[in-house]
Short mmCIF file of C-alpha atoms in Angstrom, two decimals:
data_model
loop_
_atom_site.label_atom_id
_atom_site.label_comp_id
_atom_site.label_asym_id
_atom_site.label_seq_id
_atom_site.Cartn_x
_atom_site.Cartn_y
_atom_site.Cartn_z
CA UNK P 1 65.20 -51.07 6.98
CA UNK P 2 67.92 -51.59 4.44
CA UNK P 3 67.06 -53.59 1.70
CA UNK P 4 69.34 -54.41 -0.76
CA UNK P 5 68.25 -54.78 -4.86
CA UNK P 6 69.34 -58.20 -4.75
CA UNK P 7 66.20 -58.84 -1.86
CA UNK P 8 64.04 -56.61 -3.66
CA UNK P 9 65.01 -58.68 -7.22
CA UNK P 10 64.46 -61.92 -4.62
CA UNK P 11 61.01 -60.57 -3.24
CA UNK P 12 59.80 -59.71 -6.64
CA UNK P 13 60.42 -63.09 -7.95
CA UNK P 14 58.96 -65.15 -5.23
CA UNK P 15 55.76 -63.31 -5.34
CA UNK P 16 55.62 -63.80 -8.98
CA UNK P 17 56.09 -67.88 -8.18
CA UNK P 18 53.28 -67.20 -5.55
CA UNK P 19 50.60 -65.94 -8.10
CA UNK P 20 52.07 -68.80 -10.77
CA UNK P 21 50.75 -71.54 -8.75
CA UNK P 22 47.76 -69.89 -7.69
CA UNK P 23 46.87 -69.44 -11.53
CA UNK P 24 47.83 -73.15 -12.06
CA UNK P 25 45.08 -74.29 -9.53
CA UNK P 26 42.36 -71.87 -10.85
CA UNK P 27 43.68 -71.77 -14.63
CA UNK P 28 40.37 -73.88 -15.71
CA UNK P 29 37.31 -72.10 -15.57
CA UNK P 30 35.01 -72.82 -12.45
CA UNK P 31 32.49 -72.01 -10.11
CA UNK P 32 34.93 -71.70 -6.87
CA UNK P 33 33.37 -73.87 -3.53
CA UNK P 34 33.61 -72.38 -0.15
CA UNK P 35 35.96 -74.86 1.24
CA UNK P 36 38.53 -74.14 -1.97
CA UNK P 37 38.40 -70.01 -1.29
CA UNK P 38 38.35 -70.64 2.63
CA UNK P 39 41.54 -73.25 1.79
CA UNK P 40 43.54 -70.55 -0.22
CA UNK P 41 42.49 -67.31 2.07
CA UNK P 42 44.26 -69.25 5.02
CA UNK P 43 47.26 -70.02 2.67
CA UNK P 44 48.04 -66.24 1.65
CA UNK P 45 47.59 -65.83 5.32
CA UNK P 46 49.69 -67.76 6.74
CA UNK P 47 52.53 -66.90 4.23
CA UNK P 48 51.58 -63.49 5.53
CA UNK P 49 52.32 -64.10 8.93
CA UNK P 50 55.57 -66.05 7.91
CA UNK P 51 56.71 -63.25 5.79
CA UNK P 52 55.90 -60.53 9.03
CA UNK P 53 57.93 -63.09 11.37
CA UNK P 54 60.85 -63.22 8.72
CA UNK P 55 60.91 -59.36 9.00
CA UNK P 56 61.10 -59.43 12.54
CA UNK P 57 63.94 -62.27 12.51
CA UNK P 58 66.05 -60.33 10.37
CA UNK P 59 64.81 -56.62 10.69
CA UNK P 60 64.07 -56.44 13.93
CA UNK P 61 60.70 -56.17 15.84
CA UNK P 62 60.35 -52.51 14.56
CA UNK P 63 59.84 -53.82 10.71
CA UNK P 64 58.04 -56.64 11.60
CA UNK P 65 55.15 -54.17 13.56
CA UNK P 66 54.96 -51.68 10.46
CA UNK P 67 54.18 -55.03 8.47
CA UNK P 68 51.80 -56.33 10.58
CA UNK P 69 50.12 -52.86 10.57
CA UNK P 70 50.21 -51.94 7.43
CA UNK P 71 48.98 -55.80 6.06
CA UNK P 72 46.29 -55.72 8.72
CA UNK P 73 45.00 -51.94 7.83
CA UNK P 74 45.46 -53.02 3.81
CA UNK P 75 43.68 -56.04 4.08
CA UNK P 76 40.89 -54.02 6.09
CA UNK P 77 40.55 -51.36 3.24
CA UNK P 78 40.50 -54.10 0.29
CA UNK P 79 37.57 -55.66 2.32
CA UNK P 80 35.97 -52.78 1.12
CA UNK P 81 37.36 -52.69 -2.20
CA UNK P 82 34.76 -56.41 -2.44
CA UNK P 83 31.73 -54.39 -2.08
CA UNK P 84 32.40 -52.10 -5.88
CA UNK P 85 33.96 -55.71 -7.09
CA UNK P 86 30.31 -57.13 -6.82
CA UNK P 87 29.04 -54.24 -8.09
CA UNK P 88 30.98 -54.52 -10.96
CA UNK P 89 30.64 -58.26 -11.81
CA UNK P 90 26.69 -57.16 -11.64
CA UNK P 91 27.45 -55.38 -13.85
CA UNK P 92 28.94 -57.49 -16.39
CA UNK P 93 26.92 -60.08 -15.65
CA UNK P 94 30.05 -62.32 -15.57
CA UNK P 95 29.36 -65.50 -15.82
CA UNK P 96 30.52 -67.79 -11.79
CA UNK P 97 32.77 -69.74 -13.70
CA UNK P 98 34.63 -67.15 -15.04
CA UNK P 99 34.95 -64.58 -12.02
CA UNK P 100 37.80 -66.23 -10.38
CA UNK P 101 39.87 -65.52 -13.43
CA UNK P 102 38.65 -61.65 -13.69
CA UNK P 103 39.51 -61.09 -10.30
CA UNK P 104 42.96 -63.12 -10.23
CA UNK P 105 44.11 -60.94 -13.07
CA UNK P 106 42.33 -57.14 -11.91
CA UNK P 107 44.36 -57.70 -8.99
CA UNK P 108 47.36 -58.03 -10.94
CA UNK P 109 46.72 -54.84 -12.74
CA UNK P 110 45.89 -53.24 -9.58
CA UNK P 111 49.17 -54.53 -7.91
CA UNK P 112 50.90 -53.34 -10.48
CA UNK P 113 49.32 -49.66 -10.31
CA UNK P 114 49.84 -49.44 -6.65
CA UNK P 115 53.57 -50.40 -7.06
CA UNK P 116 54.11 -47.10 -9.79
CA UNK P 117 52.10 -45.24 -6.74
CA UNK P 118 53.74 -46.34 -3.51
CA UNK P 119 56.86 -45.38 -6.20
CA UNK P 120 55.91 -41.88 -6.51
CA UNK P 121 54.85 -41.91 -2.85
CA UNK P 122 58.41 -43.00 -1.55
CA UNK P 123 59.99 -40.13 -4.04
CA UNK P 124 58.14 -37.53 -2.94
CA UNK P 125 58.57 -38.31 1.12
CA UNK P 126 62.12 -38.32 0.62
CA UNK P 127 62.32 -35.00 -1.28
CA UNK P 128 59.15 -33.29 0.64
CA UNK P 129 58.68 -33.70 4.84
CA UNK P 130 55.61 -31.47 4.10
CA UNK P 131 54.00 -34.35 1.62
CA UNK P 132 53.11 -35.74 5.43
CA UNK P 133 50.72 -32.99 5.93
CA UNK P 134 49.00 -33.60 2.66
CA UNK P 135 48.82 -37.00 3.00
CA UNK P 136 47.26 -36.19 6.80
CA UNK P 137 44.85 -34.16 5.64
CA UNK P 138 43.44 -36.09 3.03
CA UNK P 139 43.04 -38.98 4.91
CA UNK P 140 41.04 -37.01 7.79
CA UNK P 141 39.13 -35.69 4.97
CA UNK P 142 38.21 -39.30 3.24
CA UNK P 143 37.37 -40.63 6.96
CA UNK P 144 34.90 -37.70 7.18
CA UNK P 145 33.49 -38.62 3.28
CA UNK P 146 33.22 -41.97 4.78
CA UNK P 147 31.45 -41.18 7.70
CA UNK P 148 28.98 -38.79 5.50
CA UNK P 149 28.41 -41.96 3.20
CA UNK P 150 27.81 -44.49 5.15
CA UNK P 151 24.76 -42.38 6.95
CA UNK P 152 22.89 -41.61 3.60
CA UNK P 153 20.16 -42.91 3.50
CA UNK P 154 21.05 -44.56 -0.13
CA UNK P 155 20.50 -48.27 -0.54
CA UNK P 156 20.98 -48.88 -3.92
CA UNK P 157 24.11 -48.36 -5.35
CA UNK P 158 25.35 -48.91 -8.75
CA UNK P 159 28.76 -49.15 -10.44
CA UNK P 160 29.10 -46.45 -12.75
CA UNK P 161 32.47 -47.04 -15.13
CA UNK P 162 35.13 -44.75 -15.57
CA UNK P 163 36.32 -42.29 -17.79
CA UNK P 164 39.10 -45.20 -18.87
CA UNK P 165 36.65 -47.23 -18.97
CA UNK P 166 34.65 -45.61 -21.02
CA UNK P 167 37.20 -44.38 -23.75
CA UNK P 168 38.26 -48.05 -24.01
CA UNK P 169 35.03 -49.11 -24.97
CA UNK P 170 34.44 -46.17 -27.41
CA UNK P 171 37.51 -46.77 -29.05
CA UNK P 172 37.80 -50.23 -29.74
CA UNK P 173 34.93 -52.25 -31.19
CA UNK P 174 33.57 -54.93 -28.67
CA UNK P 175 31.09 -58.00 -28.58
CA UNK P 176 28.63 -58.09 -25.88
CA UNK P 177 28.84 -61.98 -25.29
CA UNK P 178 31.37 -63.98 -23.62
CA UNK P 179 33.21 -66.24 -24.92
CA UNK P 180 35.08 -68.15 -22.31
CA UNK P 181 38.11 -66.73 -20.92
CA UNK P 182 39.18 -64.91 -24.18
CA UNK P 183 40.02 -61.42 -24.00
CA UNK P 184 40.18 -60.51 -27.75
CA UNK P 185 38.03 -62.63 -30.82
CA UNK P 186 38.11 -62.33 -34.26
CA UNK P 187 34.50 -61.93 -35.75
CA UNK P 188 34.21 -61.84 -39.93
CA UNK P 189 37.52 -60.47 -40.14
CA UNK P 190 37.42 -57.86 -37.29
CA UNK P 191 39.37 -58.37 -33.97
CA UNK P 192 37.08 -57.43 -31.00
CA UNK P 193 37.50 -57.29 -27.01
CA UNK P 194 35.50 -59.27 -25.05
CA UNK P 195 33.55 -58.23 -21.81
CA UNK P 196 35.95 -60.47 -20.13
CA UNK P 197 38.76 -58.09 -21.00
CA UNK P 198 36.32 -54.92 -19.84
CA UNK P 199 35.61 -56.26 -16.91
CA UNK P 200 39.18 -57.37 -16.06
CA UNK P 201 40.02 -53.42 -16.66
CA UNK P 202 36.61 -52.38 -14.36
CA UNK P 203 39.05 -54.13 -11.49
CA UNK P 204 42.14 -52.84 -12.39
CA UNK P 205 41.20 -49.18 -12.91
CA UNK P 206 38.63 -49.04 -9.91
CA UNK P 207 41.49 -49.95 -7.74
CA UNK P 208 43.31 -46.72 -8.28
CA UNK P 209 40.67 -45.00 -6.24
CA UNK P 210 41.52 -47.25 -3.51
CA UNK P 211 44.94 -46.84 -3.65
CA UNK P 212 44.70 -43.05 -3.20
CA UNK P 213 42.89 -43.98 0.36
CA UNK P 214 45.01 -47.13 1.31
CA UNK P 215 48.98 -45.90 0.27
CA UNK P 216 48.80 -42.55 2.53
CA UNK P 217 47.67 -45.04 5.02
CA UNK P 218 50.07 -47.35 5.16
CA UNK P 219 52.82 -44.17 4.34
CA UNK P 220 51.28 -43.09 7.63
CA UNK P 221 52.55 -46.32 9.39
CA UNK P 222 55.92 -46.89 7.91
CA UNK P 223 57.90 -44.87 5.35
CA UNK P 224 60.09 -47.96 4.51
CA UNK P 225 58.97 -48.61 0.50
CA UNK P 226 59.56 -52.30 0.82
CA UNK P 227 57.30 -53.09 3.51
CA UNK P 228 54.80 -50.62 1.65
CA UNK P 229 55.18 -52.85 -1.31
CA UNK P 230 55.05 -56.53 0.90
CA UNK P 231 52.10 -55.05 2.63
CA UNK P 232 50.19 -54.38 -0.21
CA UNK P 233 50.97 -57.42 -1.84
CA UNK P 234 49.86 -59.95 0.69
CA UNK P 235 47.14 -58.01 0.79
CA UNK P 236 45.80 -57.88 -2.71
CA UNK P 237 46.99 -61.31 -3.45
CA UNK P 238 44.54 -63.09 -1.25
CA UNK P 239 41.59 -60.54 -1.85
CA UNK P 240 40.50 -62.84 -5.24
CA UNK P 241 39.88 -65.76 -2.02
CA UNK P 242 38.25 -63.56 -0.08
CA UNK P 243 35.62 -62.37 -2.76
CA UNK P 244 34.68 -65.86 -3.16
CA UNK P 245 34.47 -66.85 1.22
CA UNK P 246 33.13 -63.62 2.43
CA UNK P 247 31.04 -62.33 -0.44
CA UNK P 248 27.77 -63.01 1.41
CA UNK P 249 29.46 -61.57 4.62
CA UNK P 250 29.36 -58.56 3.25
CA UNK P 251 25.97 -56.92 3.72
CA UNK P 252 26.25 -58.23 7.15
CA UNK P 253 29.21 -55.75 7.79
CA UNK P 254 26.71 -52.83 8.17
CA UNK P 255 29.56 -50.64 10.39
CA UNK P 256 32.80 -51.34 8.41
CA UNK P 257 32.78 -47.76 7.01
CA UNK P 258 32.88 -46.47 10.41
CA UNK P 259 35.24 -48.82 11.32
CA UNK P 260 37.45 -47.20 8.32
CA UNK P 261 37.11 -43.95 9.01
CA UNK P 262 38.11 -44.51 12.47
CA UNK P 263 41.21 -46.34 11.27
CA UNK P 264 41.85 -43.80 8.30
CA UNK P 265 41.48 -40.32 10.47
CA UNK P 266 43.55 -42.20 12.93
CA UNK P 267 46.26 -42.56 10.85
CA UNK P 268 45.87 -39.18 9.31
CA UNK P 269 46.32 -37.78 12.94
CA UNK P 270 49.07 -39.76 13.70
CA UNK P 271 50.59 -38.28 10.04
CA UNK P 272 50.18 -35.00 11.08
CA UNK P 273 52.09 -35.20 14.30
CA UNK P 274 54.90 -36.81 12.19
CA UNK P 275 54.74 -33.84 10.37
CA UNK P 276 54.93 -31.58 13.02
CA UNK P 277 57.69 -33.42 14.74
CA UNK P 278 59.83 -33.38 11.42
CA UNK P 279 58.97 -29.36 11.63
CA UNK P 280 60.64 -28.98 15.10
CA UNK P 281 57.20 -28.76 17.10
CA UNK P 282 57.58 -30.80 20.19
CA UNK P 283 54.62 -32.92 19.73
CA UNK P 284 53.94 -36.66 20.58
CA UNK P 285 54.14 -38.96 18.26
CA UNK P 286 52.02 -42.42 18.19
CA UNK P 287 54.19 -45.47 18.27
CA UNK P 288 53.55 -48.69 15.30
CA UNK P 289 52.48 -50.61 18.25
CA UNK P 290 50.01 -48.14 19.55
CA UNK P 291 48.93 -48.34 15.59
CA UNK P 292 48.85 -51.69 15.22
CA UNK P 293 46.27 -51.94 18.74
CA UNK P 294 44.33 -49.33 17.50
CA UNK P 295 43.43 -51.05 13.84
CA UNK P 296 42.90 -54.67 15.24
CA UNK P 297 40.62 -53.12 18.59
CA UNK P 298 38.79 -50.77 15.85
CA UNK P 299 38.40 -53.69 13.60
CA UNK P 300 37.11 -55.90 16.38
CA UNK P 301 34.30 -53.82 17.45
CA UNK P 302 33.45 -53.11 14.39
CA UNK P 303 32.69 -56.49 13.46
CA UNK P 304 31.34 -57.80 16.48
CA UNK P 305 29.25 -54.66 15.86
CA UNK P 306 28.24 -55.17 12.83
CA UNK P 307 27.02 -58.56 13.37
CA UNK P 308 25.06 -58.05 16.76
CA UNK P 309 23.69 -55.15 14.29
CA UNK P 310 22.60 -57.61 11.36
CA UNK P 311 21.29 -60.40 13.70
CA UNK P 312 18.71 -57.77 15.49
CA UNK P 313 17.56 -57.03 11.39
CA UNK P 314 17.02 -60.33 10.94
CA UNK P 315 15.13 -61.37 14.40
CA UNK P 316 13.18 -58.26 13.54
CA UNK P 317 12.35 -59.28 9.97
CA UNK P 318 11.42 -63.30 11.07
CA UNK P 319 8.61 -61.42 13.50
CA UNK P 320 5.47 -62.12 12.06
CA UNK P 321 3.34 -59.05 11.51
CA UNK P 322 0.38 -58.38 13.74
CA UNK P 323 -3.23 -57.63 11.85
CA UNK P 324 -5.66 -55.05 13.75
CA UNK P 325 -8.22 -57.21 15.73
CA UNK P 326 -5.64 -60.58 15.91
#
């Protein structure tokens, strides 16, 4: 699709409007309800859908599939990006008042780390075909990883920071206790971060890891940059909503990582043809709307699944426990 600058400038600016107003409603401090995270998750939604509808209007069904893929496999992969974000306000022991404002602005930082990546990842597909392979093969690789992890038998997990992370802290002097929404005090003449600012960079950073699973994917789906970039932005920008209206959802989706390794190998198959096709080898190629079936079936089963799954734990768990000689 050709995109002008003037719609990218366009794009870029209504977005930023988007996330204005949605720091305007949360800008003071509070403990967000389920009826205020369930009200803004339909929202970014439904401006989701109205953005994918706008593509097809005026780029044609084509552009409007790849969006609708790519949004739908994005906002499937951040649902897994929740589980580390709990991890990490545990962490932190961030204080429910102040969590909508850590994740509003991690996201930020990790939207604007995925935009320098789906950069470099638009570069190099137009100078290398053979990037495709690489990016096929990883992604068949992290749907096996997934597989591997999400049968070890490992139940507690714990966020362990990174080596940013980590330098950060070691290099600038820090106070242990919060102090509202601050990022940076000044304490008997010293300036000092906050945890608030740490934890905002846990977010931010940890998303990177993500985004080396979730751009090939969605490079696997369309090649167009700006519906990378739309994709990936509807995506993230709802995810703060989500934390807050599916947070205790989330133990109950006991098969999502197969679910994402189906979805992720899928796509790194479907890579690899392209590959292969770009090469001259008469292979067949899978269609965006053969994609788009595939993640919303896969998706489906997985979380009827994963529910059936969780209610047979708990029915099992509510059983009282027979004594010898009752």
């Amino acid at each position: 699709m050709d995109v002008s600058l003037t719609m990218w400038v366009l794009t870029v600016v209504v977005l930023c409007a988007l996330i204005a107003v949605d720091f305007f409603f949360g800008r003071k401090p509070h403990e967000v309800s389920l009826r205020e995270a369930g009200t803004w998750t339909i929202v970014w939604v439904v401006l989701a859908v109205l953005f994918g509808v706008g593509l097809i209007v005026f780029g044609g069904g084509d552009a409007g599939s790849e969006f609708f893929a790519g949004y739908i496999t994005e906002k499937s992969l951040s649902v897994d990006n929740l589980f580390v974000f709990v991890l990490i306000m545990t962490k932190f022991a961030v204080p429910t008042q102040y969590q909508a404002r850590v994740l509003l602005i991690g996201v930020l930082i990790a939207l604007v780390l995925r935009a320098a990546f789906i950069a470099a990842g638009a570069a190099m597909i137009s100078t290398f075909s053979w990037v495709f392979y690489i990016f096929g093969a990883f992604l068949i690789w992290t749907a096996w990883k997934l597989i591997k992890e999400a049968r070890s038998d490992e139940e507690e997990e714990e966020y362990e920071e990174n080596r940013f992370l980590k330098m950060v802290e070691r290099r600038f002097p820090a106070t242990d206790q919060y102090h509202g929404t601050k990022m940076f005090i000044r304490e008997n003449g010293r300036r000092l971060i906050t945890p608030m600012l740490i934890v905002m960079l846990a977010i931010g950073s940890t998303d990177i890891l993500f985004a080396l699973d979730s751009i090939p994917a969605i490079f696997g789906l369309t090649d167009d940059p700006y519906i990378v970039f739309t994709a990936n932005a509807f995506a993230l920008m709802g995810l703060r909503q989500l934390y807050f209206l599916i947070g205790g959802l989330l133990k109950k989706l006991v098969h999502l990582s197969y679910g994402l390794s189906v979805i992720l190998g899928f796509i790194g198959v479907k890579l690899v043809l392209h590959a292969l096709h770009e090469s001259g080898v008469h292979v067949p190629e899978i269609s965006t709307p053969v994609s788009l079936g595939v993640i919303v079936g896969v998706l489906a089963v997985t979380t009827a699944t994963s529910l059936y799954a969780s209610r047979n734990q708990n029915d099992e768990s509510d059983e009282p426990v027979k004594t010898p000689g009752a």
